[in-house]
Amino acid sequence: MKRRREQGSDRVSLDVLSAVMDAAGYDDATEFETCLYDVIDPDALDSLFHQRTRGGRVEFTLDGYEVRVHSNGVVEVTPE
């Protein structure tokens, strides 16, 4: 599943959570088995992918899904 970050969004961490929720079929964020903060610092992730960032990618695993965040605003979520 690929999702493009919303224009004007400075919170890629929220986009990641939303993408994983969609992929996993979660109705609520309380369904996560792992807290995002236990995997990656959400503030650091948001800072890395500020709207003016060019180039780069971060990969990590969250709740059984491989997450790839690209500097072009794409968040990819695939099952492990």
Short mmCIF file of N, CA and C in Angstrom, two decimals:
data_model
loop_
_atom_site.label_atom_id
_atom_site.label_comp_id
_atom_site.label_asym_id
_atom_site.label_seq_id
_atom_site.Cartn_x
_atom_site.Cartn_y
_atom_site.Cartn_z
N MET A 1 0.85 -1.17 0.00
CA MET A 1 0.00 0.00 0.00
C MET A 1 0.90 1.24 0.00
N LYS A 2 0.63 2.14 -0.89
CA LYS A 2 1.36 3.41 -0.95
C LYS A 2 0.40 4.54 -0.65
N ARG A 3 0.90 5.50 0.06
CA ARG A 3 0.09 6.67 0.40
C ARG A 3 0.99 7.90 0.29
N ARG A 4 0.50 8.92 -0.38
CA ARG A 4 1.24 10.17 -0.47
C ARG A 4 0.85 11.05 0.69
N ARG A 5 1.87 11.63 1.31
CA ARG A 5 1.64 12.52 2.45
C ARG A 5 0.80 13.70 1.99
N GLU A 6 -0.11 14.11 2.86
CA GLU A 6 -0.98 15.23 2.52
C GLU A 6 -0.19 16.53 2.43
N GLN A 7 -0.54 17.36 1.45
CA GLN A 7 0.12 18.66 1.29
C GLN A 7 -0.05 19.47 2.56
N GLY A 8 1.01 20.10 2.99
CA GLY A 8 0.96 20.95 4.17
C GLY A 8 1.12 20.18 5.47
N SER A 9 1.20 18.84 5.38
CA SER A 9 1.36 18.03 6.58
C SER A 9 2.81 18.02 7.02
N ASP A 10 3.06 18.44 8.25
CA ASP A 10 4.41 18.39 8.81
C ASP A 10 4.58 17.17 9.70
N ARG A 11 3.55 16.37 9.84
CA ARG A 11 3.58 15.25 10.77
C ARG A 11 3.54 13.93 10.02
N VAL A 12 4.66 13.58 9.40
CA VAL A 12 4.74 12.31 8.69
C VAL A 12 4.48 11.15 9.64
N SER A 13 4.78 11.32 10.92
CA SER A 13 4.52 10.26 11.91
C SER A 13 3.03 9.92 11.96
N LEU A 14 2.17 10.90 11.85
CA LEU A 14 0.72 10.65 11.84
C LEU A 14 0.30 9.98 10.54
N ASP A 15 0.94 10.34 9.44
CA ASP A 15 0.66 9.68 8.16
C ASP A 15 1.06 8.20 8.22
N VAL A 16 2.18 7.91 8.89
CA VAL A 16 2.63 6.53 9.05
C VAL A 16 1.60 5.74 9.85
N LEU A 17 1.17 6.29 10.98
CA LEU A 17 0.17 5.60 11.80
C LEU A 17 -1.11 5.34 11.02
N SER A 18 -1.55 6.32 10.27
CA SER A 18 -2.77 6.18 9.48
C SER A 18 -2.61 5.10 8.41
N ALA A 19 -1.46 5.06 7.75
CA ALA A 19 -1.22 4.07 6.70
C ALA A 19 -1.18 2.65 7.28
N VAL A 20 -0.54 2.47 8.43
CA VAL A 20 -0.49 1.15 9.06
C VAL A 20 -1.89 0.75 9.54
N MET A 21 -2.62 1.69 10.09
CA MET A 21 -3.99 1.40 10.52
C MET A 21 -4.83 0.91 9.34
N ASP A 22 -4.71 1.57 8.19
CA ASP A 22 -5.46 1.15 7.00
C ASP A 22 -5.04 -0.25 6.56
N ALA A 23 -3.74 -0.49 6.51
CA ALA A 23 -3.23 -1.79 6.05
C ALA A 23 -3.64 -2.92 6.99
N ALA A 24 -3.63 -2.64 8.29
CA ALA A 24 -3.95 -3.66 9.28
C ALA A 24 -5.45 -3.80 9.54
N GLY A 25 -6.22 -2.84 9.05
CA GLY A 25 -7.67 -2.88 9.28
C GLY A 25 -8.06 -2.42 10.67
N TYR A 26 -7.18 -1.65 11.31
CA TYR A 26 -7.48 -1.14 12.65
C TYR A 26 -8.52 -0.02 12.54
N ASP A 27 -9.45 -0.02 13.48
CA ASP A 27 -10.45 1.04 13.55
C ASP A 27 -10.00 2.16 14.47
N ASP A 28 -9.06 1.85 15.35
CA ASP A 28 -8.65 2.81 16.37
C ASP A 28 -7.16 2.63 16.66
N ALA A 29 -6.49 3.71 16.98
CA ALA A 29 -5.05 3.66 17.27
C ALA A 29 -4.73 2.80 18.49
N THR A 30 -5.70 2.55 19.34
CA THR A 30 -5.44 1.72 20.52
C THR A 30 -5.24 0.25 20.16
N GLU A 31 -5.48 -0.11 18.90
CA GLU A 31 -5.30 -1.49 18.46
C GLU A 31 -3.84 -1.84 18.16
N PHE A 32 -2.97 -0.84 18.09
CA PHE A 32 -1.55 -1.11 17.84
C PHE A 32 -0.98 -1.95 18.97
N GLU A 33 -0.19 -2.97 18.64
CA GLU A 33 0.49 -3.77 19.64
C GLU A 33 1.77 -3.08 20.10
N THR A 34 2.35 -2.28 19.22
CA THR A 34 3.61 -1.60 19.49
C THR A 34 3.40 -0.11 19.33
N CYS A 35 3.92 0.65 20.26
CA CYS A 35 3.86 2.10 20.18
C CYS A 35 4.90 2.59 19.17
N LEU A 36 4.53 3.53 18.32
CA LEU A 36 5.47 4.06 17.33
C LEU A 36 6.75 4.55 18.01
N TYR A 37 6.61 5.16 19.16
CA TYR A 37 7.77 5.70 19.87
C TYR A 37 8.75 4.61 20.30
N ASP A 38 8.28 3.37 20.45
CA ASP A 38 9.17 2.25 20.78
C ASP A 38 10.00 1.81 19.58
N VAL A 39 9.59 2.21 18.39
CA VAL A 39 10.26 1.80 17.16
C VAL A 39 11.13 2.93 16.60
N ILE A 40 10.59 4.13 16.61
CA ILE A 40 11.29 5.30 16.06
C ILE A 40 10.75 6.55 16.75
N ASP A 41 11.59 7.53 16.93
CA ASP A 41 11.17 8.78 17.58
C ASP A 41 10.29 9.57 16.59
N PRO A 42 9.01 9.74 16.89
CA PRO A 42 8.11 10.43 15.96
C PRO A 42 8.55 11.87 15.65
N ASP A 43 9.08 12.58 16.65
CA ASP A 43 9.53 13.96 16.41
C ASP A 43 10.73 13.98 15.46
N ALA A 44 11.63 13.03 15.62
CA ALA A 44 12.79 12.94 14.72
C ALA A 44 12.33 12.60 13.30
N LEU A 45 11.38 11.69 13.19
CA LEU A 45 10.84 11.33 11.88
C LEU A 45 10.22 12.54 11.20
N ASP A 46 9.42 13.29 11.95
CA ASP A 46 8.80 14.50 11.41
C ASP A 46 9.86 15.50 10.96
N SER A 47 10.92 15.64 11.74
CA SER A 47 11.99 16.59 11.40
C SER A 47 12.76 16.16 10.16
N LEU A 48 12.98 14.85 10.03
CA LEU A 48 13.71 14.34 8.87
C LEU A 48 13.00 14.63 7.57
N PHE A 49 11.68 14.53 7.61
CA PHE A 49 10.90 14.65 6.39
C PHE A 49 10.06 15.91 6.37
N HIS A 50 10.68 16.99 6.75
CA HIS A 50 10.05 18.30 6.62
C HIS A 50 9.80 18.53 5.14
N GLN A 51 8.88 19.38 4.79
CA GLN A 51 8.48 19.58 3.39
C GLN A 51 9.64 19.94 2.46
N ARG A 52 10.69 20.52 2.98
CA ARG A 52 11.80 20.93 2.12
C ARG A 52 12.90 19.88 2.01
N THR A 53 12.71 18.70 2.59
CA THR A 53 13.71 17.65 2.54
C THR A 53 13.78 17.08 1.13
N ARG A 54 15.00 16.88 0.66
CA ARG A 54 15.19 16.28 -0.68
C ARG A 54 16.08 15.05 -0.53
N GLY A 55 15.62 13.96 -1.05
CA GLY A 55 16.40 12.73 -1.02
C GLY A 55 16.31 12.04 0.32
N GLY A 56 16.40 10.73 0.28
CA GLY A 56 16.44 9.95 1.50
C GLY A 56 15.21 9.09 1.72
N ARG A 57 15.40 8.14 2.61
CA ARG A 57 14.33 7.20 2.93
C ARG A 57 14.64 6.60 4.30
N VAL A 58 13.60 6.30 5.05
CA VAL A 58 13.73 5.63 6.34
C VAL A 58 12.85 4.39 6.30
N GLU A 59 13.38 3.28 6.81
CA GLU A 59 12.63 2.03 6.86
C GLU A 59 12.62 1.51 8.28
N PHE A 60 11.48 0.98 8.69
CA PHE A 60 11.36 0.35 9.99
C PHE A 60 10.14 -0.56 9.97
N THR A 61 10.00 -1.37 11.02
CA THR A 61 8.88 -2.30 11.14
C THR A 61 7.96 -1.85 12.27
N LEU A 62 6.66 -1.89 12.01
CA LEU A 62 5.67 -1.53 13.02
C LEU A 62 4.49 -2.49 12.92
N ASP A 63 4.21 -3.19 13.99
CA ASP A 63 3.07 -4.12 14.07
C ASP A 63 3.01 -5.12 12.92
N GLY A 64 4.17 -5.65 12.53
CA GLY A 64 4.20 -6.66 11.48
C GLY A 64 4.18 -6.10 10.07
N TYR A 65 4.40 -4.81 9.93
CA TYR A 65 4.42 -4.17 8.61
C TYR A 65 5.74 -3.46 8.41
N GLU A 66 6.31 -3.63 7.21
CA GLU A 66 7.48 -2.86 6.82
C GLU A 66 7.00 -1.49 6.39
N VAL A 67 7.58 -0.46 6.94
CA VAL A 67 7.20 0.91 6.62
C VAL A 67 8.39 1.60 5.97
N ARG A 68 8.17 2.20 4.81
CA ARG A 68 9.19 2.98 4.12
C ARG A 68 8.65 4.39 3.91
N VAL A 69 9.38 5.34 4.44
CA VAL A 69 9.00 6.75 4.28
C VAL A 69 10.02 7.38 3.35
N HIS A 70 9.53 7.94 2.25
CA HIS A 70 10.38 8.55 1.24
C HIS A 70 10.29 10.07 1.34
N SER A 71 11.38 10.72 0.98
CA SER A 71 11.40 12.19 1.06
C SER A 71 10.42 12.85 0.11
N ASN A 72 9.94 12.13 -0.90
CA ASN A 72 8.98 12.71 -1.85
C ASN A 72 7.55 12.69 -1.31
N GLY A 73 7.39 12.24 -0.05
CA GLY A 73 6.07 12.25 0.56
C GLY A 73 5.33 10.93 0.51
N VAL A 74 5.93 9.90 -0.05
CA VAL A 74 5.28 8.60 -0.15
C VAL A 74 5.58 7.77 1.10
N VAL A 75 4.54 7.18 1.66
CA VAL A 75 4.66 6.24 2.77
C VAL A 75 4.20 4.88 2.23
N GLU A 76 5.09 3.90 2.24
CA GLU A 76 4.76 2.55 1.78
C GLU A 76 4.62 1.63 2.98
N VAL A 77 3.60 0.81 2.99
CA VAL A 77 3.37 -0.15 4.07
C VAL A 77 3.10 -1.51 3.43
N THR A 78 3.92 -2.50 3.78
CA THR A 78 3.74 -3.86 3.26
C THR A 78 3.88 -4.84 4.41
N PRO A 79 3.14 -5.95 4.36
CA PRO A 79 3.28 -6.96 5.42
C PRO A 79 4.70 -7.51 5.44
N GLU A 80 5.19 -7.85 6.64
CA GLU A 80 6.52 -8.43 6.78
C GLU A 80 6.60 -9.76 6.09
#
